[in-house]
């Protein structure tokens, strides 16, 4: 709703101001297509999700009355706790691993470039290629790697080295880490690119000053590099957290949420509720839960952002 | 240990780290390629035939000869290109306005556009599916294209704004002194100058459209209209272990176009992306 008001304000503002300046452009016509698309495809659907959450609607029928019972029933479903825990483990470990690995690769690549080492471009490009692979294809590729048949790309290496095979996808205690591994493979390049750009933007004078003061490599990292990267790391964490929370194509084609519910994250659960069980209202409540989690996390991260860069 | 030795040790460690990272990122795709080039018998020989003894292109021929796959690829190309063009039409004027005009609430608008991306496509697909069904836009490429546009437009607007920011304002002013109005200055001066930004925004949304799964999976049920993302998922569901080499070939066929498009414009795309992310 606030968006509609804002658009009316934006349309009026130039008209009021026109008497003052001789050339005050009208903003509204330039923004109109964007406003229409966002309003039609985001604002109205989100509004509708809230409406549906207070109804008892299925994909096929809707009795039109409003009730709180769907909300209560959904939030007290016995499996929801398990789903949220799975989502938390998957998102948390993916985000931490992507951030750390992305930063490590960026640091090594930047160091390698300054030392003229061979292969920095190859490493960077390889990671980026994994990032371009569509989610569904990524899931299928990793399913082949994790396969326990002779053509499984990981177990056949283990066998070659004489190690016992691992039940990557069928052991409920291991499967989560397999899914995280495949997600880290596909997602790390984004963090790497952001960290690389942020590293390149650090003023070299800071390192010269640190060198004059006799700082060791570790001190340079802790006292110069990391503080300088702080806001880039936070922005990156916000972006990859949201991406990971919304990930579901890579999981649906890798495990389908199984075995049992071991890898059924909230987005996949919502999908199943709406499009397999046709329960629209419950799906709407779960959608709101997803929105609330993204928003809450974004706010938590934003608190840690330095004041001047908010 | 003196400084030079320490640097040399650092180099060795860097090389080891880079090798491990390379292996991690390259192995899945190399393995996929290896499987796709094998005959059915060699598939079951595991890593010892990483380089197949009798490499064959038969798997690819089989996949590309079926009308089904050509259709999937064509649909994906059509959907992602049309939506990328539509996305530019929607985003370019807005990006120009955000770059050049001063108006009340501009910062808030920019943040609103960015935060729209937080909304999972799944959330909006729940009601959109109902509308689309009600007005008969399911099973049409038009309906799917519109949703693709909506999903890509926030990012593309930010990228284009960044690229237009890099063009000096004096050029618009000069054009307007020479008799252009805002719109003709935008079309004749700004558009030609922001070609690199437009190209990278275009490719980013094409790659995004190519990887779409959720939207076409829900909106399109006719096989003849299905794009590759959904096609490969359904194909994978019908395959078993004895035809894994065919699945590998099909998977490679679906992945390679995105990779090629990305590699061709890598420099441009990375520049456009990081400009947005680092500035916040």
GROMACS .gro file of C-alpha atoms in nm, chain B:
model
  280
  311UNK     CA    1   6.313  -1.748   0.815
  312UNK     CA    2   6.371  -1.435   0.610
  313UNK     CA    3   6.108  -1.240   0.418
  314UNK     CA    4   6.183  -1.385   0.074
  315UNK     CA    5   6.159  -1.741   0.203
  316UNK     CA    6   5.835  -1.664   0.377
  317UNK     CA    7   5.691  -1.524   0.053
  318UNK     CA    8   5.802  -1.837  -0.130
  319UNK     CA    9   5.634  -2.059   0.130
  320UNK     CA   10   5.323  -1.844   0.085
  321UNK     CA   11   5.337  -1.906  -0.289
  322UNK     CA   12   5.354  -2.282  -0.238
  323UNK     CA   13   5.058  -2.274   0.000
  324UNK     CA   14   4.866  -2.054  -0.245
  325UNK     CA   15   4.926  -2.305  -0.523
  326UNK     CA   16   4.808  -2.595  -0.307
  327UNK     CA   17   4.496  -2.402  -0.206
  328UNK     CA   18   4.419  -2.303  -0.565
  329UNK     CA   19   4.464  -2.664  -0.679
  330UNK     CA   20   4.217  -2.791  -0.419
  331UNK     CA   21   3.967  -2.517  -0.508
  332UNK     CA   22   4.004  -2.590  -0.878
  333UNK     CA   23   3.945  -2.962  -0.819
  334UNK     CA   24   3.635  -2.891  -0.610
  335UNK     CA   25   3.475  -2.663  -0.867
  336UNK     CA   26   3.583  -2.844  -1.182
  337UNK     CA   27   3.532  -3.207  -1.077
  338UNK     CA   28   3.148  -3.217  -1.099
  339UNK     CA   29   3.147  -3.078  -1.453
  340UNK     CA   30   3.442  -3.288  -1.568
  341UNK     CA   31   3.271  -3.597  -1.430
  342UNK     CA   32   2.952  -3.501  -1.613
  343UNK     CA   33   3.148  -3.465  -1.936
  344UNK     CA   34   3.322  -3.796  -1.878
  345UNK     CA   35   2.991  -3.978  -1.824
  346UNK     CA   36   2.833  -3.812  -2.126
  347UNK     CA   37   3.112  -3.939  -2.353
  348UNK     CA   38   3.095  -4.301  -2.238
  349UNK     CA   39   2.916  -4.600  -2.376
  350UNK     CA   40   2.673  -4.780  -2.151
  351UNK     CA   41   2.927  -5.044  -2.063
  352UNK     CA   42   3.199  -4.798  -1.965
  353UNK     CA   43   2.968  -4.602  -1.737
  354UNK     CA   44   2.989  -4.881  -1.482
  355UNK     CA   45   3.368  -4.883  -1.476
  356UNK     CA   46   3.379  -4.574  -1.256
  357UNK     CA   47   3.677  -4.346  -1.222
  358UNK     CA   48   3.920  -4.585  -1.391
  359UNK     CA   49   3.764  -4.479  -1.722
  360UNK     CA   50   3.761  -4.108  -1.640
  361UNK     CA   51   3.898  -4.065  -1.989
  362UNK     CA   52   3.681  -4.316  -2.178
  363UNK     CA   53   3.862  -4.577  -2.383
  364UNK     CA   54   3.598  -4.565  -2.654
  365UNK     CA   55   3.461  -4.211  -2.633
  366UNK     CA   56   3.135  -4.170  -2.816
  367UNK     CA   57   2.920  -3.878  -2.923
  368UNK     CA   58   2.624  -4.109  -2.961
  369UNK     CA   59   2.460  -3.986  -2.639
  370UNK     CA   60   2.455  -3.631  -2.768
  371UNK     CA   61   2.320  -3.736  -3.107
  372UNK     CA   62   2.043  -3.932  -2.940
  373UNK     CA   63   1.947  -3.636  -2.720
  374UNK     CA   64   1.964  -3.374  -2.993
  375UNK     CA   65   1.782  -3.588  -3.245
  376UNK     CA   66   1.470  -3.608  -3.035
  377UNK     CA   67   1.225  -3.332  -3.119
  378UNK     CA   68   1.149  -3.306  -2.751
  379UNK     CA   69   1.488  -3.167  -2.659
  380UNK     CA   70   1.513  -2.929  -2.950
  381UNK     CA   71   1.172  -2.799  -2.841
  382UNK     CA   72   1.289  -2.756  -2.480
  383UNK     CA   73   1.595  -2.563  -2.592
  384UNK     CA   74   1.398  -2.347  -2.833
  385UNK     CA   75   1.135  -2.266  -2.570
  386UNK     CA   76   1.399  -2.175  -2.313
  387UNK     CA   77   1.579  -1.951  -2.561
  388UNK     CA   78   1.256  -1.784  -2.667
  389UNK     CA   79   1.134  -1.725  -2.311
  390UNK     CA   80   1.464  -1.596  -2.180
  391UNK     CA   81   1.534  -1.364  -2.476
  392UNK     CA   82   1.181  -1.220  -2.492
  393UNK     CA   83   1.175  -1.162  -2.119
  394UNK     CA   84   1.521  -1.003  -2.126
  395UNK     CA   85   1.401  -0.759  -2.394
  396UNK     CA   86   1.083  -0.687  -2.200
  397UNK     CA   87   1.288  -0.635  -1.889
  398UNK     CA   88   1.505  -0.374  -2.063
  399UNK     CA   89   1.195  -0.188  -2.188
  400UNK     CA   90   1.059  -0.167  -1.833
  401UNK     CA   91   1.386  -0.100  -1.655
  402UNK     CA   92   1.566   0.145  -1.887
  403UNK     CA   93   1.338   0.449  -1.842
  404UNK     CA   94   1.324   0.390  -1.467
  405UNK     CA   95   1.702   0.353  -1.445
  406UNK     CA   96   1.742   0.678  -1.639
  407UNK     CA   97   1.503   0.857  -1.403
  408UNK     CA   98   1.686   0.724  -1.096
  409UNK     CA   99   2.019   0.829  -1.240
  410UNK     CA  100   1.926   1.177  -1.364
  411UNK     CA  101   1.627   1.319  -1.181
  412UNK     CA  102   1.605   1.443  -0.825
  413UNK     CA  103   1.271   1.370  -0.668
  414UNK     CA  104   1.121   1.316  -0.328
  415UNK     CA  105   1.164   0.969  -0.185
  416UNK     CA  106   1.417   0.859  -0.448
  417UNK     CA  107   1.633   0.673  -0.196
  418UNK     CA  108   1.330   0.501  -0.049
  419UNK     CA  109   1.220   0.396  -0.397
  420UNK     CA  110   1.558   0.247  -0.477
  421UNK     CA  111   1.557   0.053  -0.150
  422UNK     CA  112   1.200  -0.063  -0.211
  423UNK     CA  113   1.300  -0.201  -0.550
  424UNK     CA  114   1.595  -0.380  -0.395
  425UNK     CA  115   1.395  -0.526  -0.108
  426UNK     CA  116   1.138  -0.665  -0.351
  427UNK     CA  117   1.406  -0.919  -0.435
  428UNK     CA  118   1.377  -1.058  -0.084
  429UNK     CA  119   1.036  -1.192  -0.172
  430UNK     CA  120   1.073  -1.553  -0.278
  431UNK     CA  121   0.932  -1.629  -0.623
  432UNK     CA  122   0.742  -1.906  -0.449
  433UNK     CA  123   0.547  -1.652  -0.240
  434UNK     CA  124   0.419  -1.459  -0.540
  435UNK     CA  125   0.360  -1.772  -0.746
  436UNK     CA  126   0.092  -1.892  -0.505
  437UNK     CA  127  -0.159  -1.615  -0.593
  438UNK     CA  128  -0.021  -1.556  -0.943
  439UNK     CA  129  -0.099  -1.913  -1.038
  440UNK     CA  130  -0.464  -1.851  -0.955
  441UNK     CA  131  -0.485  -1.526  -1.154
  442UNK     CA  132  -0.310  -1.673  -1.451
  443UNK     CA  133  -0.546  -1.968  -1.448
  444UNK     CA  134  -0.848  -1.737  -1.413
  445UNK     CA  135  -0.754  -1.521  -1.714
  446UNK     CA  136  -0.631  -1.811  -1.924
  447UNK     CA  137  -0.260  -1.726  -1.923
  448UNK     CA  138  -0.143  -2.065  -1.803
  449UNK     CA  139   0.009  -2.272  -2.081
  450UNK     CA  140   0.110  -1.960  -2.273
  451UNK     CA  141   0.457  -1.822  -2.324
  452UNK     CA  142   0.315  -1.473  -2.279
  453UNK     CA  143   0.213  -1.537  -1.919
  454UNK     CA  144   0.545  -1.699  -1.829
  455UNK     CA  145   0.741  -1.417  -1.997
  456UNK     CA  146   0.560  -1.156  -1.790
  457UNK     CA  147   0.654  -1.332  -1.465
  458UNK     CA  148   1.016  -1.374  -1.580
  459UNK     CA  149   1.027  -0.998  -1.644
  460UNK     CA  150   0.894  -0.921  -1.298
  461UNK     CA  151   1.151  -1.150  -1.134
  462UNK     CA  152   1.448  -0.997  -1.318
  463UNK     CA  153   1.347  -0.633  -1.325
  464UNK     CA  154   1.477  -0.520  -0.981
  465UNK     CA  155   1.834  -0.638  -1.045
  466UNK     CA  156   1.834  -0.509  -1.400
  467UNK     CA  157   1.714  -0.165  -1.291
  468UNK     CA  158   2.002  -0.139  -1.044
  469UNK     CA  159   2.260  -0.254  -1.299
  470UNK     CA  160   2.136  -0.008  -1.561
  471UNK     CA  161   2.127   0.279  -1.315
  472UNK     CA  162   2.490   0.210  -1.229
  473UNK     CA  163   2.584   0.210  -1.595
  474UNK     CA  164   2.394   0.533  -1.675
  475UNK     CA  165   2.553   0.698  -1.370
  476UNK     CA  166   2.884   0.655  -1.550
  477UNK     CA  167   2.777   0.874  -1.843
  478UNK     CA  168   2.839   1.247  -1.781
  479UNK     CA  169   2.525   1.453  -1.729
  480UNK     CA  170   2.665   1.725  -1.953
  481UNK     CA  171   2.594   1.501  -2.253
  482UNK     CA  172   2.219   1.506  -2.187
  483UNK     CA  173   2.235   1.881  -2.135
  484UNK     CA  174   2.426   1.936  -2.457
  485UNK     CA  175   2.173   1.726  -2.649
  486UNK     CA  176   1.887   1.923  -2.498
  487UNK     CA  177   2.048   2.254  -2.592
  488UNK     CA  178   2.074   2.115  -2.945
  489UNK     CA  179   1.698   2.073  -2.953
  490UNK     CA  180   1.634   1.733  -2.804
  491UNK     CA  181   1.375   1.688  -2.534
  492UNK     CA  182   1.435   1.452  -2.241
  493UNK     CA  183   1.304   1.152  -2.427
  494UNK     CA  184   1.496   1.203  -2.752
  495UNK     CA  185   1.812   1.281  -2.553
  496UNK     CA  186   1.759   0.951  -2.371
  497UNK     CA  187   1.705   0.756  -2.693
  498UNK     CA  188   1.971   0.918  -2.911
  499UNK     CA  189   2.248   0.990  -2.661
  500UNK     CA  190   2.214   0.779  -2.348
  501UNK     CA  191   2.102   0.449  -2.498
  502UNK     CA  192   2.390   0.423  -2.748
  503UNK     CA  193   2.641   0.517  -2.479
  504UNK     CA  194   2.518   0.263  -2.227
  505UNK     CA  195   2.549  -0.034  -2.465
  506UNK     CA  196   2.793  -0.221  -2.235
  507UNK     CA  197   2.556  -0.189  -1.939
  508UNK     CA  198   2.259  -0.289  -2.152
  509UNK     CA  199   2.448  -0.589  -2.290
  510UNK     CA  200   2.542  -0.716  -1.946
  511UNK     CA  201   2.193  -0.659  -1.808
  512UNK     CA  202   2.055  -0.844  -2.108
  513UNK     CA  203   2.286  -1.143  -2.062
  514UNK     CA  204   2.225  -1.155  -1.686
  515UNK     CA  205   1.851  -1.174  -1.741
  516UNK     CA  206   1.890  -1.426  -2.025
  517UNK     CA  207   2.095  -1.653  -1.797
  518UNK     CA  208   1.839  -1.600  -1.519
  519UNK     CA  209   1.556  -1.691  -1.755
  520UNK     CA  210   1.743  -1.995  -1.884
  521UNK     CA  211   1.771  -2.134  -1.528
  522UNK     CA  212   1.407  -2.068  -1.442
  523UNK     CA  213   1.235  -2.372  -1.303
  524UNK     CA  214   0.955  -2.278  -1.067
  525UNK     CA  215   0.762  -2.042  -1.295
  526UNK     CA  216   0.741  -2.264  -1.604
  527UNK     CA  217   0.698  -2.575  -1.390
  528UNK     CA  218   0.380  -2.428  -1.246
  529UNK     CA  219   0.247  -2.227  -1.540
  530UNK     CA  220   0.323  -2.455  -1.832
  531UNK     CA  221   0.195  -2.809  -1.853
  532UNK     CA  222   0.204  -2.866  -2.230
  533UNK     CA  223   0.517  -3.054  -2.328
  534UNK     CA  224   0.549  -2.855  -2.653
  535UNK     CA  225   0.580  -2.528  -2.457
  536UNK     CA  226   0.814  -2.653  -2.184
  537UNK     CA  227   1.157  -2.490  -2.150
  538UNK     CA  228   1.476  -2.683  -2.075
  539UNK     CA  229   1.483  -2.627  -1.696
  540UNK     CA  230   1.157  -2.815  -1.653
  541UNK     CA  231   1.230  -3.052  -1.943
  542UNK     CA  232   1.551  -3.178  -1.789
  543UNK     CA  233   1.382  -3.225  -1.451
  544UNK     CA  234   1.107  -3.437  -1.603
  545UNK     CA  235   1.357  -3.626  -1.818
  546UNK     CA  236   1.565  -3.704  -1.507
  547UNK     CA  237   1.253  -3.846  -1.344
  548UNK     CA  238   1.205  -4.095  -1.627
  549UNK     CA  239   1.567  -4.215  -1.644
  550UNK     CA  240   1.727  -4.491  -1.443
  551UNK     CA  241   2.082  -4.603  -1.372
  552UNK     CA  242   2.122  -4.785  -1.701
  553UNK     CA  243   2.076  -4.467  -1.904
  554UNK     CA  244   2.281  -4.233  -1.686
  555UNK     CA  245   2.509  -4.149  -1.980
  556UNK     CA  246   2.207  -4.008  -2.168
  557UNK     CA  247   2.104  -3.801  -1.869
  558UNK     CA  248   2.459  -3.670  -1.842
  559UNK     CA  249   2.454  -3.567  -2.207
  560UNK     CA  250   2.113  -3.402  -2.169
  561UNK     CA  251   2.230  -3.219  -1.859
  562UNK     CA  252   2.540  -3.096  -2.037
  563UNK     CA  253   2.329  -2.972  -2.327
  564UNK     CA  254   2.117  -2.771  -2.085
  565UNK     CA  255   2.416  -2.622  -1.903
  566UNK     CA  256   2.653  -2.534  -2.184
  567UNK     CA  257   2.453  -2.248  -2.343
  568UNK     CA  258   2.443  -2.060  -2.011
  569UNK     CA  259   2.815  -2.115  -1.955
  570UNK     CA  260   2.907  -2.001  -2.307
  571UNK     CA  261   2.690  -1.688  -2.281
  572UNK     CA  262   2.851  -1.607  -1.949
  573UNK     CA  263   3.210  -1.667  -2.058
  574UNK     CA  264   3.163  -1.454  -2.371
  575UNK     CA  265   3.074  -1.149  -2.165
  576UNK     CA  266   3.239  -1.237  -1.835
  577UNK     CA  267   3.422  -0.911  -1.787
  578UNK     CA  268   3.118  -0.694  -1.855
  579UNK     CA  269   2.889  -0.899  -1.632
  580UNK     CA  270   3.125  -0.903  -1.335
  581UNK     CA  271   3.182  -0.529  -1.361
  582UNK     CA  272   2.809  -0.460  -1.365
  583UNK     CA  273   2.737  -0.699  -1.077
  584UNK     CA  274   3.006  -0.586  -0.839
  585UNK     CA  275   2.926  -0.220  -0.899
  586UNK     CA  276   2.581  -0.290  -0.758
  587UNK     CA  277   2.687  -0.517  -0.474
  588UNK     CA  278   2.980  -0.314  -0.344
  589UNK     CA  279   2.796   0.015  -0.350
  590UNK     CA  280   2.522  -0.168  -0.162
   0.00000   0.00000   0.00000
